[in-house]
Each structure stands twice: as structure tokens, then as C-alpha cells.
PDB file of C-alpha atoms in Angstrom:
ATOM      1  CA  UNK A   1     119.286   5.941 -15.537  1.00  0.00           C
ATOM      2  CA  UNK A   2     119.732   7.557 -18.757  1.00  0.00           C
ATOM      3  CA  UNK A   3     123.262   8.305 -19.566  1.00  0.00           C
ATOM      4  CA  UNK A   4     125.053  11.651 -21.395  1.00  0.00           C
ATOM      5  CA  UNK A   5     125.551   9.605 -24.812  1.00  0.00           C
ATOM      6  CA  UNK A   6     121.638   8.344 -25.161  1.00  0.00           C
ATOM      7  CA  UNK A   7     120.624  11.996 -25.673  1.00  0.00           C
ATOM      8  CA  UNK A   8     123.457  12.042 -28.535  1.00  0.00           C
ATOM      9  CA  UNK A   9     122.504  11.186 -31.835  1.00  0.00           C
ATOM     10  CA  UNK A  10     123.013   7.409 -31.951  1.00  0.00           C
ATOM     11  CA  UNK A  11     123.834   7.206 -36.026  1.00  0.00           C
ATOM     12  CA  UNK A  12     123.239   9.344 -39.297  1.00  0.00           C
ATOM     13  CA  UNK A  13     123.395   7.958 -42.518  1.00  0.00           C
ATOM     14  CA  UNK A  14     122.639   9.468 -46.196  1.00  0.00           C
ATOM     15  CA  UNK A  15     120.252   7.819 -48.395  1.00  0.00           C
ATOM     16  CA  UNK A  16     120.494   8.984 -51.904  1.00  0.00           C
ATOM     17  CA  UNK A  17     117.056   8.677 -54.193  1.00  0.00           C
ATOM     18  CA  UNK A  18     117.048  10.757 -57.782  1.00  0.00           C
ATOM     19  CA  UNK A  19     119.787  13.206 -56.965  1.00  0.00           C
ATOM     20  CA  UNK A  20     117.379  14.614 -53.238  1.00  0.00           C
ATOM     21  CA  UNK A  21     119.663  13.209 -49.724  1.00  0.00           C
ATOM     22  CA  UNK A  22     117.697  12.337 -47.153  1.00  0.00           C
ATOM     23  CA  UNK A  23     119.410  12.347 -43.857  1.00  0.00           C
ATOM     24  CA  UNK A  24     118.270   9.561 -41.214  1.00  0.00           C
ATOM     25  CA  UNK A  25     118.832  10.394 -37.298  1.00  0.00           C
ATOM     26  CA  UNK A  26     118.233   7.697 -34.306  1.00  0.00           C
ATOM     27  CA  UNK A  27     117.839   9.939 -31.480  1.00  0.00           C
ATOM     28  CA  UNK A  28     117.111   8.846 -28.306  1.00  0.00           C
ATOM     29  CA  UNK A  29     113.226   9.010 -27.286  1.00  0.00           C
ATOM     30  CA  UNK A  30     113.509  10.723 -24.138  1.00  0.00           C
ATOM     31  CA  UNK A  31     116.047  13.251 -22.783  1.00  0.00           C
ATOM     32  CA  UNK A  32     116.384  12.290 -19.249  1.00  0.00           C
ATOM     33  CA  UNK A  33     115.466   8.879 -17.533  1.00  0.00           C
ATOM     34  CA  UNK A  34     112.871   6.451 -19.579  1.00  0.00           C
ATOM     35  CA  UNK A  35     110.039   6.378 -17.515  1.00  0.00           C
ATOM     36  CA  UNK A  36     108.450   2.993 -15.761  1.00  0.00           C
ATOM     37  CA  UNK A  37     111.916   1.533 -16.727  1.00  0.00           C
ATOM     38  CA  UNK A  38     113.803  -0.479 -14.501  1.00  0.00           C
ATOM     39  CA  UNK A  39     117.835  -0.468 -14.079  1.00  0.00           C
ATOM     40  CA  UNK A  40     118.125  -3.860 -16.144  1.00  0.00           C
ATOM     41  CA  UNK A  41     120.727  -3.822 -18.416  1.00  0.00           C
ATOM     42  CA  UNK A  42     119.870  -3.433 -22.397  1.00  0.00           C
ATOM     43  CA  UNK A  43     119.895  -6.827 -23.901  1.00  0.00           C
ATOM     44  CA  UNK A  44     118.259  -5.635 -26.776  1.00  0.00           C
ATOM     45  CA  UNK A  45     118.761  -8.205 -30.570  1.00  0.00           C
ATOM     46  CA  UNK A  46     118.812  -7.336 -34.085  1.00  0.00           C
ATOM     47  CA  UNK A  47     118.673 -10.208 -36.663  1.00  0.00           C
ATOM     48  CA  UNK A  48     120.628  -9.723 -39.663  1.00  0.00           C
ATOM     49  CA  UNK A  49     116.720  -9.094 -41.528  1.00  0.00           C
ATOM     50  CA  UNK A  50     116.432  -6.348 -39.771  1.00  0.00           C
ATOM     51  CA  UNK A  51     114.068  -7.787 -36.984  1.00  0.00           C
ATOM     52  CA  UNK A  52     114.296  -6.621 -33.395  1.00  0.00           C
ATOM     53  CA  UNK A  53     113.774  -7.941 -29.875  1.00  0.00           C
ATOM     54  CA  UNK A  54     114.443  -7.208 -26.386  1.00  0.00           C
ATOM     55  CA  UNK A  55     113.649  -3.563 -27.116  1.00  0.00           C
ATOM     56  CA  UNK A  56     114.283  -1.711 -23.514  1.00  0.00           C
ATOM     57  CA  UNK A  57     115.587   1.565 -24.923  1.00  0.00           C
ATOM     58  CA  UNK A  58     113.436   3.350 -27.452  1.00  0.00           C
ATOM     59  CA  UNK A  59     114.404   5.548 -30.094  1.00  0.00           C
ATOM     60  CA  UNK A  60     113.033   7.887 -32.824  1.00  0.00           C
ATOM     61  CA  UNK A  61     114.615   7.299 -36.522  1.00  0.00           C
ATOM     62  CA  UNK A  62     114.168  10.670 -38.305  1.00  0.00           C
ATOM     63  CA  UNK A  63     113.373  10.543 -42.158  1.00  0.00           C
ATOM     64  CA  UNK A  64     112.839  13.978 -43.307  1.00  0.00           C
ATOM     65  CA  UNK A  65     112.411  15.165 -46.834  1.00  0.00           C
ATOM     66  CA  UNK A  66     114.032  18.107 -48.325  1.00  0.00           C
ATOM     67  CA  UNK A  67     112.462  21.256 -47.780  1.00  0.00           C
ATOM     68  CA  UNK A  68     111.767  22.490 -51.273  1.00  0.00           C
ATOM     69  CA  UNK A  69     109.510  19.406 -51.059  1.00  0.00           C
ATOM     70  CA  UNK A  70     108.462  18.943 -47.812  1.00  0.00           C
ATOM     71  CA  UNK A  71     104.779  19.065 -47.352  1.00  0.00           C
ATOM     72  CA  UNK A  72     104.570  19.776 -43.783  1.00  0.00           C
ATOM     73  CA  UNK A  73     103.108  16.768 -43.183  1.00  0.00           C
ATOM     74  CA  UNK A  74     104.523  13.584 -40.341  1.00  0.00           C
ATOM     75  CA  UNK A  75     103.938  10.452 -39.922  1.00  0.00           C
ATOM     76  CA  UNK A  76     105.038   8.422 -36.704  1.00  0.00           C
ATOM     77  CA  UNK A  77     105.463   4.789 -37.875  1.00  0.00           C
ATOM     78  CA  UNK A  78     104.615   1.737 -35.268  1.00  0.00           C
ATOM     79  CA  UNK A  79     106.032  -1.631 -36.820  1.00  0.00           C
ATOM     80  CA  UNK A  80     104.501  -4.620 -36.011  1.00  0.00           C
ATOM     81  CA  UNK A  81     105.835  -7.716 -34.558  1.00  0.00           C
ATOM     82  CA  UNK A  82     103.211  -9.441 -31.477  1.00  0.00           C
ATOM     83  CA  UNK A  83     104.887  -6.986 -28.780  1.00  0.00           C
ATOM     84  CA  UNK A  84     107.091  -9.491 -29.072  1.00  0.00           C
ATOM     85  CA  UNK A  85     109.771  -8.458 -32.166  1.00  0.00           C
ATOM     86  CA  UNK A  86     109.289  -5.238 -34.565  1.00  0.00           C
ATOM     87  CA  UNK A  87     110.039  -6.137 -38.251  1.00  0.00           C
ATOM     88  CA  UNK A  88     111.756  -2.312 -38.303  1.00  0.00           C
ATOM     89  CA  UNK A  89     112.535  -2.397 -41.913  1.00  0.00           C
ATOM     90  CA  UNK A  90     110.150  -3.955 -43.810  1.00  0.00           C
ATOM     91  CA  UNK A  91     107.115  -2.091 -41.608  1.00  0.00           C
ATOM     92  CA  UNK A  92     109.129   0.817 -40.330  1.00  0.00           C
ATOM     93  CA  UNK A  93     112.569   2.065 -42.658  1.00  0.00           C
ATOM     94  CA  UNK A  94     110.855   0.923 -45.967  1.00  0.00           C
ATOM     95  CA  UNK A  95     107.637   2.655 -45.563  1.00  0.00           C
ATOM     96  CA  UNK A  96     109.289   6.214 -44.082  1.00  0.00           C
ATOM     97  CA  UNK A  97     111.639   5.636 -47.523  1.00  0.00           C
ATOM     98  CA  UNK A  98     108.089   5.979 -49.664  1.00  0.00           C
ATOM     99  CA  UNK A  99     106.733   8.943 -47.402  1.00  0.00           C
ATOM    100  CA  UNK A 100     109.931  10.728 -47.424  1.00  0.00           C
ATOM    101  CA  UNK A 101     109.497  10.552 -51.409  1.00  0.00           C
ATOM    102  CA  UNK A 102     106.155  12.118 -51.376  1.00  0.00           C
ATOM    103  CA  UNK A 103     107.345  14.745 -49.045  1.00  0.00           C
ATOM    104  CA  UNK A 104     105.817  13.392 -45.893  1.00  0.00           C
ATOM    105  CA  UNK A 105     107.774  13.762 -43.095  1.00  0.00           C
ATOM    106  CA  UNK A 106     108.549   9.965 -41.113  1.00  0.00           C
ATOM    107  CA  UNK A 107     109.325   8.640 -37.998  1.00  0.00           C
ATOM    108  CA  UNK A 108     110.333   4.773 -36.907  1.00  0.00           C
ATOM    109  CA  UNK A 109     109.709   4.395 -33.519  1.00  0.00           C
ATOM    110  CA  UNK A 110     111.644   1.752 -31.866  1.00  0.00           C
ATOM    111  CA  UNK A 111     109.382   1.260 -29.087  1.00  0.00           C
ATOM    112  CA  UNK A 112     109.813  -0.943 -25.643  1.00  0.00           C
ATOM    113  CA  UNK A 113     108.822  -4.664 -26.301  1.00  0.00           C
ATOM    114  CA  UNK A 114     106.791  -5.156 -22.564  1.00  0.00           C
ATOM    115  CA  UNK A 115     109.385  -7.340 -20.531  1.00  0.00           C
ATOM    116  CA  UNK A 116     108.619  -6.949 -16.522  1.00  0.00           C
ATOM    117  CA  UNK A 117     112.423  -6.630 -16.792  1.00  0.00           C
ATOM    118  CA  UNK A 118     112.935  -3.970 -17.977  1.00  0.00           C
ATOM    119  CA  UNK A 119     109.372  -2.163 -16.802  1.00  0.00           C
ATOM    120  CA  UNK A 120     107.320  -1.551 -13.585  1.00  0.00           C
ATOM    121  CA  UNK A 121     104.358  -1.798 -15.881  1.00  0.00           C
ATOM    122  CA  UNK A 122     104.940  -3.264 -19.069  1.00  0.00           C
ATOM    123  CA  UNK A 123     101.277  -2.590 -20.025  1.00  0.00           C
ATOM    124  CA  UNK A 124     101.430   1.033 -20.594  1.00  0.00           C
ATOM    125  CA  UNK A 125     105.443   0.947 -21.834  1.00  0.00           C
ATOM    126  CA  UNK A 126     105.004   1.091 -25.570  1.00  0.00           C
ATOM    127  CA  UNK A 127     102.289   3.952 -25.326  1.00  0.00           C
ATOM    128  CA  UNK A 128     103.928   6.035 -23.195  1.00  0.00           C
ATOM    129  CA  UNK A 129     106.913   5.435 -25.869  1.00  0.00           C
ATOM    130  CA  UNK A 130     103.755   6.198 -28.783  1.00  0.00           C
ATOM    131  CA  UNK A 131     102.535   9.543 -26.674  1.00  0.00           C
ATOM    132  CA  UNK A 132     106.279  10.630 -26.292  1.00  0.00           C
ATOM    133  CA  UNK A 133     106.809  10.218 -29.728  1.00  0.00           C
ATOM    134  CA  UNK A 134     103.772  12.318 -30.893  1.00  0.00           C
ATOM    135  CA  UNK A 135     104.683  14.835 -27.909  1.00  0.00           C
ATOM    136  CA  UNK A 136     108.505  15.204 -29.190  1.00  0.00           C
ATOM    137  CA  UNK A 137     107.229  15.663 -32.740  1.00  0.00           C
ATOM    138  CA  UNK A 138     105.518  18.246 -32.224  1.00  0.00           C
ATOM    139  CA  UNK A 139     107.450  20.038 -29.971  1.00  0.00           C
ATOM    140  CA  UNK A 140     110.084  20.083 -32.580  1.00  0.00           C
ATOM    141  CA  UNK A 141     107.796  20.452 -35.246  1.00  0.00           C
ATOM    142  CA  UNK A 142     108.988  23.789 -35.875  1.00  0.00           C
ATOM    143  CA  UNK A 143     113.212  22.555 -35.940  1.00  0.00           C
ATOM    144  CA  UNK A 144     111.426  19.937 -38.694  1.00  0.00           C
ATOM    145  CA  UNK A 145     109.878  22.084 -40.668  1.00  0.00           C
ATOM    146  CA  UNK A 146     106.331  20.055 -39.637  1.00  0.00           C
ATOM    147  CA  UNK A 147     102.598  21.126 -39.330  1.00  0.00           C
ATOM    148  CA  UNK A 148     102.260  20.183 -36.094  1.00  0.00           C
ATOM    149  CA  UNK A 149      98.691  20.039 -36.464  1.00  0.00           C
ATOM    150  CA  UNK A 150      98.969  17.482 -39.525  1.00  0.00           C
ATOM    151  CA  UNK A 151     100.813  14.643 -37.611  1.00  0.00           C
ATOM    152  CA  UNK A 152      99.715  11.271 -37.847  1.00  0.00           C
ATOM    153  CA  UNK A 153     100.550   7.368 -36.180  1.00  0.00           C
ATOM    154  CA  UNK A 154     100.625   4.492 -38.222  1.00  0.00           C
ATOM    155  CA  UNK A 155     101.207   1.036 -37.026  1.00  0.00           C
ATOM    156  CA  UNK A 156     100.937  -2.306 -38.572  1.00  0.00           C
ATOM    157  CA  UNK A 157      99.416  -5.721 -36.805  1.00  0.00           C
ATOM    158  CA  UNK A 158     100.556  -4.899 -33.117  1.00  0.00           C
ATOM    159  CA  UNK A 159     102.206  -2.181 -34.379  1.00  0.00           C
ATOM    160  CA  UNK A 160      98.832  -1.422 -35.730  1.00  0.00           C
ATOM    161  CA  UNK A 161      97.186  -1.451 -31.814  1.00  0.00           C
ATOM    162  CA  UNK A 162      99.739   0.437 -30.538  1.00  0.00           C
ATOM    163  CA  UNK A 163      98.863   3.151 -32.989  1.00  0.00           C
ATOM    164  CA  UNK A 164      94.938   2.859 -32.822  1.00  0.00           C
ATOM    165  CA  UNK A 165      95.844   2.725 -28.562  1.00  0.00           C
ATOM    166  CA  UNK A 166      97.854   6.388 -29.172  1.00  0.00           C
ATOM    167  CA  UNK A 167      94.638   7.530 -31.168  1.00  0.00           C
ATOM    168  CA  UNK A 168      91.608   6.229 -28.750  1.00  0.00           C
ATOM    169  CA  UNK A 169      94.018   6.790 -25.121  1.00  0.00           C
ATOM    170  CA  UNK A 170      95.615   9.938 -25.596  1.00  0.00           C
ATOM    171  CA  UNK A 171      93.697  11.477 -22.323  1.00  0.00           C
ATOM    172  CA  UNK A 172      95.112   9.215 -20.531  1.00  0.00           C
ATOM    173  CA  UNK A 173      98.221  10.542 -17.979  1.00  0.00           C
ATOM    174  CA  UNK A 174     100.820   7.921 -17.783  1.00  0.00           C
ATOM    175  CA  UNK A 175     103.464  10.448 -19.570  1.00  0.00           C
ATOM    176  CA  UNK A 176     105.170  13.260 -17.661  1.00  0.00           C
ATOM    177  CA  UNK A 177     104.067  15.902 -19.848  1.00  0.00           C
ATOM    178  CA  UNK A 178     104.461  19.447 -17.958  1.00  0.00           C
ATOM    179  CA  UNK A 179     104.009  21.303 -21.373  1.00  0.00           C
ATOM    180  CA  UNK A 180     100.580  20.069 -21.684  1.00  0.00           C
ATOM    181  CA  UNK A 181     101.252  19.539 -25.159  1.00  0.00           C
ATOM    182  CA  UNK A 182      98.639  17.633 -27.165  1.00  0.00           C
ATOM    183  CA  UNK A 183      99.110  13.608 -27.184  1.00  0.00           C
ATOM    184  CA  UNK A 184      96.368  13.388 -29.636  1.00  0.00           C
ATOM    185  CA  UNK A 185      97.417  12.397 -33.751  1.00  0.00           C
ATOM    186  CA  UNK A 186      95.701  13.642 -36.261  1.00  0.00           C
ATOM    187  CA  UNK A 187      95.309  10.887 -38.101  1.00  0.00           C
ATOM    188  CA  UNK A 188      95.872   7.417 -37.952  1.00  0.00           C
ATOM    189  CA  UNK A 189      96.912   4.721 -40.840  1.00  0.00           C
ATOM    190  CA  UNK A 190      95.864   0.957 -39.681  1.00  0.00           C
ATOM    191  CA  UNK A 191      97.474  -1.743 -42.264  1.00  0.00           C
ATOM    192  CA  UNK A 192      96.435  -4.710 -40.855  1.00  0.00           C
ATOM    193  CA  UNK A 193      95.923  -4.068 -37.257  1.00  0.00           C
ATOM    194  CA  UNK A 194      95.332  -5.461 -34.122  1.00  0.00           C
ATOM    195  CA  UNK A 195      92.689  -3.687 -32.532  1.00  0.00           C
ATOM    196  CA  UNK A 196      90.657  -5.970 -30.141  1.00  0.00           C
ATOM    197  CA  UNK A 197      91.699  -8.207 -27.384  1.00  0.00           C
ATOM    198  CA  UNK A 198      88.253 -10.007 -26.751  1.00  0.00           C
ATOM    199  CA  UNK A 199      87.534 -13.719 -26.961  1.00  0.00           C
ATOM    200  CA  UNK A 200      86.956 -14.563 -30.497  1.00  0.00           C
ATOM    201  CA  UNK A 201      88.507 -11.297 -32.209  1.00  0.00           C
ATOM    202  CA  UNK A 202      91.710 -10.201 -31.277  1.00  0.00           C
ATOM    203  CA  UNK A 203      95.357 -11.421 -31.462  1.00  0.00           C
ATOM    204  CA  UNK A 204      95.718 -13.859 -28.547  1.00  0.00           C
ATOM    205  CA  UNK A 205      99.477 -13.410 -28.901  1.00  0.00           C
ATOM    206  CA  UNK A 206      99.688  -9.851 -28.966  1.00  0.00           C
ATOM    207  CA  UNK A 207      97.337  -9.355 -25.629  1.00  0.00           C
ATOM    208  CA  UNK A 208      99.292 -12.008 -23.893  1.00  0.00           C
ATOM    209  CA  UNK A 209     102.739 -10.434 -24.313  1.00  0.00           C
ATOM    210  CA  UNK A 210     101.265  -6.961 -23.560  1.00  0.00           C
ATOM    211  CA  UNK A 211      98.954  -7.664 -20.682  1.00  0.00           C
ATOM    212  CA  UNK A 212      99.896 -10.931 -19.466  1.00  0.00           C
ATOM    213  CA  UNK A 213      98.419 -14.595 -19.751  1.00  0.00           C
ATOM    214  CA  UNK A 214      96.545 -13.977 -16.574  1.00  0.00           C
ATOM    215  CA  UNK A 215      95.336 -10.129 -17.733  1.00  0.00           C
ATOM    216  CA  UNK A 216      91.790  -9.031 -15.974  1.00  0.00           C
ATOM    217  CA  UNK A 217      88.279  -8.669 -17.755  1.00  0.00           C
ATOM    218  CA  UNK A 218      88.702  -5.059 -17.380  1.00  0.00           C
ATOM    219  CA  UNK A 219      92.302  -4.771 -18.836  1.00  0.00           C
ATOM    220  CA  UNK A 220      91.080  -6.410 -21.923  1.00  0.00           C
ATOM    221  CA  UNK A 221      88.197  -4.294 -22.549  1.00  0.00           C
ATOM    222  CA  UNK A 222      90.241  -1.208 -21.912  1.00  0.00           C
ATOM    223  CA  UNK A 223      92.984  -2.139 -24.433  1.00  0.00           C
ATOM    224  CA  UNK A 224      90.213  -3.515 -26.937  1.00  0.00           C
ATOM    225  CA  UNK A 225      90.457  -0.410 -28.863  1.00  0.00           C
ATOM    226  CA  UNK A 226      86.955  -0.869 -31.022  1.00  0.00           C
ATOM    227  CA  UNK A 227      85.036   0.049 -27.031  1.00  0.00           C
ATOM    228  CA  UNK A 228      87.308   3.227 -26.948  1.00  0.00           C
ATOM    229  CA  UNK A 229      86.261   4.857 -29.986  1.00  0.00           C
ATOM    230  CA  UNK A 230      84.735   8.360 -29.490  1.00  0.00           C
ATOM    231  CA  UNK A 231      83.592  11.251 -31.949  1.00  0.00           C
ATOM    232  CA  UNK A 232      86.986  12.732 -30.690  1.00  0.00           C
ATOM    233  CA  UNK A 233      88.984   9.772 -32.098  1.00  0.00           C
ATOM    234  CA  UNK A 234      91.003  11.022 -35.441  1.00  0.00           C
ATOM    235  CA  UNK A 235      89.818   9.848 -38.482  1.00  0.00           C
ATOM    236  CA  UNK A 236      91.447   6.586 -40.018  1.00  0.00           C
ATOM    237  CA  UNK A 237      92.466   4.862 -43.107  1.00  0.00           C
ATOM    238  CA  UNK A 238      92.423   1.130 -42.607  1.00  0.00           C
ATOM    239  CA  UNK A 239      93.782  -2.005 -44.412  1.00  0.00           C
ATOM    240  CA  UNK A 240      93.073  -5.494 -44.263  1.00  0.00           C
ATOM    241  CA  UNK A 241      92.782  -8.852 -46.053  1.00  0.00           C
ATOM    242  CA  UNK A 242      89.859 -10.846 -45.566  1.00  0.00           C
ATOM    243  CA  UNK A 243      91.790 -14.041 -45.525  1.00  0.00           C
ATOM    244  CA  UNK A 244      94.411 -13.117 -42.687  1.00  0.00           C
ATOM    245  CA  UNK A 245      94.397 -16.413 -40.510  1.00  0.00           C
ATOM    246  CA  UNK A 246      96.637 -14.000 -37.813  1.00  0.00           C
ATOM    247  CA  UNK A 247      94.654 -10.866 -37.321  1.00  0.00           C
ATOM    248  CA  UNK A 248      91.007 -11.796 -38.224  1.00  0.00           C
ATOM    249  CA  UNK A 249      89.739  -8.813 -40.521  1.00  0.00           C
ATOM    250  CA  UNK A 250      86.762  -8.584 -37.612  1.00  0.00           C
ATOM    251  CA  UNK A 251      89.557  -6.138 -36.046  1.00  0.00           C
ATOM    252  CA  UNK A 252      89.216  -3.540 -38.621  1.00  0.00           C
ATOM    253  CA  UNK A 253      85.659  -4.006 -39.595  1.00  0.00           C
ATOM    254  CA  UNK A 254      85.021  -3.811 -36.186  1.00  0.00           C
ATOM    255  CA  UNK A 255      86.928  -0.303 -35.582  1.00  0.00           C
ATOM    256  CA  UNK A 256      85.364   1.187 -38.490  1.00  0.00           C
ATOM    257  CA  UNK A 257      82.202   0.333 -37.352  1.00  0.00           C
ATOM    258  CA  UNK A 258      82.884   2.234 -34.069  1.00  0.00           C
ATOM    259  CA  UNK A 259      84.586   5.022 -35.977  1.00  0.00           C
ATOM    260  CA  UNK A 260      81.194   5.591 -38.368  1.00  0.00           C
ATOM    261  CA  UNK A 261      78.868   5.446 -35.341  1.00  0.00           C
ATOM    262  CA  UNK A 262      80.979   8.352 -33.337  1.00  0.00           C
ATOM    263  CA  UNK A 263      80.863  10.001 -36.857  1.00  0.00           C
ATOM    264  CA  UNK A 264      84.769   9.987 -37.220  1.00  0.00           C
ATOM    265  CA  UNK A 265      85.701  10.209 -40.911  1.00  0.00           C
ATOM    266  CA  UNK A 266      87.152   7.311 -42.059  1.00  0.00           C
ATOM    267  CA  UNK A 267      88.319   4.631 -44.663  1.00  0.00           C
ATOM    268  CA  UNK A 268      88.275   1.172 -45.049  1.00  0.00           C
ATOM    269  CA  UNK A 269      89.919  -0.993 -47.745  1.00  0.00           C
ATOM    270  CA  UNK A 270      89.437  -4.800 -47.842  1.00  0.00           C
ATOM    271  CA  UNK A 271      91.587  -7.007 -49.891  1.00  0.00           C
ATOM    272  CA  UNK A 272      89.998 -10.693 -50.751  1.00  0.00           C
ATOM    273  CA  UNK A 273      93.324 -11.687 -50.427  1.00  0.00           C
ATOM    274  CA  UNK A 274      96.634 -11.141 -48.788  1.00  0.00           C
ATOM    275  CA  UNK A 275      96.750 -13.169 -45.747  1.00  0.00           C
ATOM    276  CA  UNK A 276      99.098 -11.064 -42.551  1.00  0.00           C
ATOM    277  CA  UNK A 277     101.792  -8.992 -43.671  1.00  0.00           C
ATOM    278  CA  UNK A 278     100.813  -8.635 -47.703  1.00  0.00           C
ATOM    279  CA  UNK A 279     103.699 -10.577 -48.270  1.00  0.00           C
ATOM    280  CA  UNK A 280     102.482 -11.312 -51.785  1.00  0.00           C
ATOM    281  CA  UNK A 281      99.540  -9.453 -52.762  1.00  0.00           C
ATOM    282  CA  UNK A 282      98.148  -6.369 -52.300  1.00  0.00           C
ATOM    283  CA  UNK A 283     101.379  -5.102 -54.033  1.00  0.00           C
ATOM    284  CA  UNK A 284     102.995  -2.245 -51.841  1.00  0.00           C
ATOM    285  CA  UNK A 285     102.345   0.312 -54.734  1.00  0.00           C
ATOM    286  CA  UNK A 286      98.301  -0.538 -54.446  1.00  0.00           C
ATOM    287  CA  UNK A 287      97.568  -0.259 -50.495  1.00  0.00           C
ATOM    288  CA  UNK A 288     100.310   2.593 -50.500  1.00  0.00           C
ATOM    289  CA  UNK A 289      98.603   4.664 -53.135  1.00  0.00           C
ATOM    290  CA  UNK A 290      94.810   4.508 -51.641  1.00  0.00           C
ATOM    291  CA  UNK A 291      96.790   5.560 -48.210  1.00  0.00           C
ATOM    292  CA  UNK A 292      98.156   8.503 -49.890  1.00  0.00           C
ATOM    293  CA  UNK A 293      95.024   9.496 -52.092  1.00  0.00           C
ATOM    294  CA  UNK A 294      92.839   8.925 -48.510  1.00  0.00           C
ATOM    295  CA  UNK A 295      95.868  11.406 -47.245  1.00  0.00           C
ATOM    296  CA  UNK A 296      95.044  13.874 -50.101  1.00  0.00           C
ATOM    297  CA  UNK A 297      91.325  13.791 -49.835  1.00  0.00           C
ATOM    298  CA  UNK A 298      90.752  13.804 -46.090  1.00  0.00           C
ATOM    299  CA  UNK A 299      93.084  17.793 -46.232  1.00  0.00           C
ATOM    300  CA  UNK A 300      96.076  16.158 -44.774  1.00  0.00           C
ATOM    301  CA  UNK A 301      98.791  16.875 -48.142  1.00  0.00           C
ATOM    302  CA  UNK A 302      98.208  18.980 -50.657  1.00  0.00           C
TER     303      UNK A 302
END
């Protein structure tokens, strides 16, 4: 059950860039009891880098920009991690830093890590945590000073199919959503996702820990997300590197492919090199700036 002091603010900090403050809020994803949860107890693990595990109770970390600046613009940020971690900073608090600077509205979302612990379906935990996220966003779009019809998911690896899952599933009911507000994103950023869970393409790893070793034919082609695409589908920037031994860069051709066919405008950047996680190279600065100008050009910021 979800208790009094999950709905409070869990921290707030001040960041401090050029003289602008920034406040960051973890606020609890849902107001009243998680749903599909179980009564385990939280176990969840943070490594001193920042990585996370064990994640049972999700949460929303609020980056907003100031409003002289703001552009009215949000994006909901999925780091990556297998379903089995998230790497929160480097793909989650790091990234909503560099939006927040260009006036973009961010969101870290700490979603569940599928455990049949903690969940009566741990297939459909971490998008009903996606689909709440978008749903709370923009019912407090207004409170945020957001467009909420200019709010967009982003995810990276598995973070990456979680986000391209929010943007090809979102008619799907596995939310309580009385409102009927729209689950759909606007937009969605890919940097080096997952996307497919069939034999030969996807991310063995990632399928495993979110369907199960044992996971039907049927379950796999509904979570491979390149067979979902429709002309309804928002349009996409996507990132890869064509040597990435982890994710093969088949995912993202692949989903572009199925996002030019359905006519859904789109980009796709291909790096010759920068293996999984663009550790080295494409410098942050690079892959960052064609997100933004894709951002710019496709009416999303001014």
C-alpha cells in the first residue's frame, strides 16, 4: 500500500548553472497505491556511481527551467540499464541538466525494474510507470508551465524500448486512467535503443529480464516494437553506432524503416563508431546538438 509520506516530496535540491537555479523534485509517481505491485518490501540499491537496482517504487525527478526561459517544451527521460539496473545519472540527471539549459522542461523516471516480487505482471510494470509518467505530465502541465501537447519520451538502450514501447502501446489499457487523458508522446528521442526482441536482432538480456527466459512467440512479437509501428506512432529522432556489439544497430535501422513506411516523420543518425553507451565517441555535445536541431526543425522548440 502506498503510505502518507510517498506522496510527499521525497528531496529538493538547488543546482546552480550561470547565475539561473534550477530546482530538482523526486515526487512519488503515483498518488495512491502503485498498481500490479505486490506488498514486498522495497529493497531497492544505489551504487555510489549513481546506478540503481531493485527499483519497486517509482518516482518522477522534476528538472524545470526558469520561466523567463522556459520553452514550454518536456521531455520524460527513460535511462537504460537491461531492465535490470538504470544508470540514472549518466542517462537520466546529466541529460535533464543539458535540456533544462536549453529551456526544455525534464523528467527522470525511476521506473520499476520487472521482479515477480514486487509485481503481478512484471511485463507491463515499467510502461504502466512510462504511461503514468506522460499522464502526470500533462495533467500538471499547466502547474509546470508545459505545452502539454509538446511532450516527449526519451530512453536509452532498454531505457530506449521502454520509450519506443510508451510511443507504439499507448492504446493499450493497463493504467487506471479515469481522466481519459492522452498516453500518447509527442515525440520520441531513441539513443541507442532496444527496440526488437526477435531471434537475431534484439537484446537477449533485456527481453529475458522483462518477459522471462521462457516468454511466448506472441509476447515477443508484441514487445518487438519495429511490428508496432503505425502512421499514428510520433515521429522520432534516433541514435546509434554501427559498431555496438550490445544493441545491434539493426534495432534502429529497423524502426526507422517501419516509421518511413507508416509515413511518420523521422530521423536517423548513424555513428561508424561508438560501440553501447558512447562512452568515448560520439562526444555528448555532437549527438546532443543534432537531437536538439531535429527538436527545432520538426516544430517542437522554437
Amino acid at each position: 500500500m502506498m503510505t502518507p509520506y510517498r506522496s510527499l516530496f521525497l528531496f529538493l535540491t538547488i543546482f546552480v548553472w550561470g547565475g539561473a537555479c534550477v530546482a530538482q523534485q523526486e515526487i512519488s509517481l503515483y498518488n495512491a497505491a502503485i498498481p500490479n505491485a505486490t506488498n514486498a518490501p522495497n529493497e531497492e540499491i544505489k551504487t555510489p556511481n549513481h546506478v540503481v537496482s531493485k527499483v519497486a517504487i517509482p518516482t518522477l525527478s522534476v528538472f524545470l527551467p526558469p520561466k523567463e526561459k522556459a520553452t514550454g517544451v518536456a521531455v520524460i527521460i527513460c535511462p537504460g540499464g537491461g531492465y535490470g539496473v538504470l544508470v540514472i545519472k549518466r542517462e537520466g540527471y546529466d541529460v535533464a541538466e543539458a535540456f533544462v539549459k536549453q529551456g526544455i522542461a525534464a523528467f527522470v523516471l525511476k521506473y520499476r525494474l520487472p521482479s515477480s516480487k514486487t509485481m503481478i505482471d512484471p511485463s507491463i510494470g515499467p510502461l504502466q510507470d512510462a504511461q503514468q509518467a506522460i499522464k502526470t505530465v500533462r495533467q500538471r502541465a499547466n502547474e509546470w508551465n508545459i505545452n502539454p501537447q509538446k511532450i516527449g519520451i526519451m530512453g536509452f538502450s532498454a531505457g530506449g524500448h521502454l520509450a519506443s514501447t510508451a510511443g507504439t502501446h499507448f492504446g493499450r489499457t493497463i493504467l487506471p486512467n479515469p481522466e481519459g487523458t492522452s498516453l500518447r508522446p509527442d515525440f520520441m528521442i531513441l539513443v541507442y535503443p532496444v527496440i526488437s526482441f526477435m531471434e537475431g536482432i534484439g537484446h537477449k538480456g533485456s527481453g529475458a529480464n522483462l518477459l522471462g527466459k521462457d516468454a511466448s512467440a506472441e509476447q515477443i512479437k508484441l514487445y518487438s516494437n519495429e511490428i508496432q509501428v503505425t502512421p499514428r506512432t510520433p515521429p522520432a529522432f534516433i541514435t546509434h553506432a554501427s559498431d555496438d556489439t550490445v544493441v545491434p544497430v539493426a534495432n534502429s535501422l529497423l524502426f526507422y524503416e517501419a516509421l518511413q513506411k507508416n509515413k511518420v516523420m523521422s530521423e536517423l543518425h548513424i555513428y561508424s563508431k561508438g560501440e553501447h553507451g558512447y562512452l568515448k565517441v560520439p562526444a555528448f555535445d555532437e549527438w546532443f546538438g543534432r537531437c536538439l536541431l531535429w527538436m527545432k526543425t520538426a516544430g517542437f522548440t522554437p
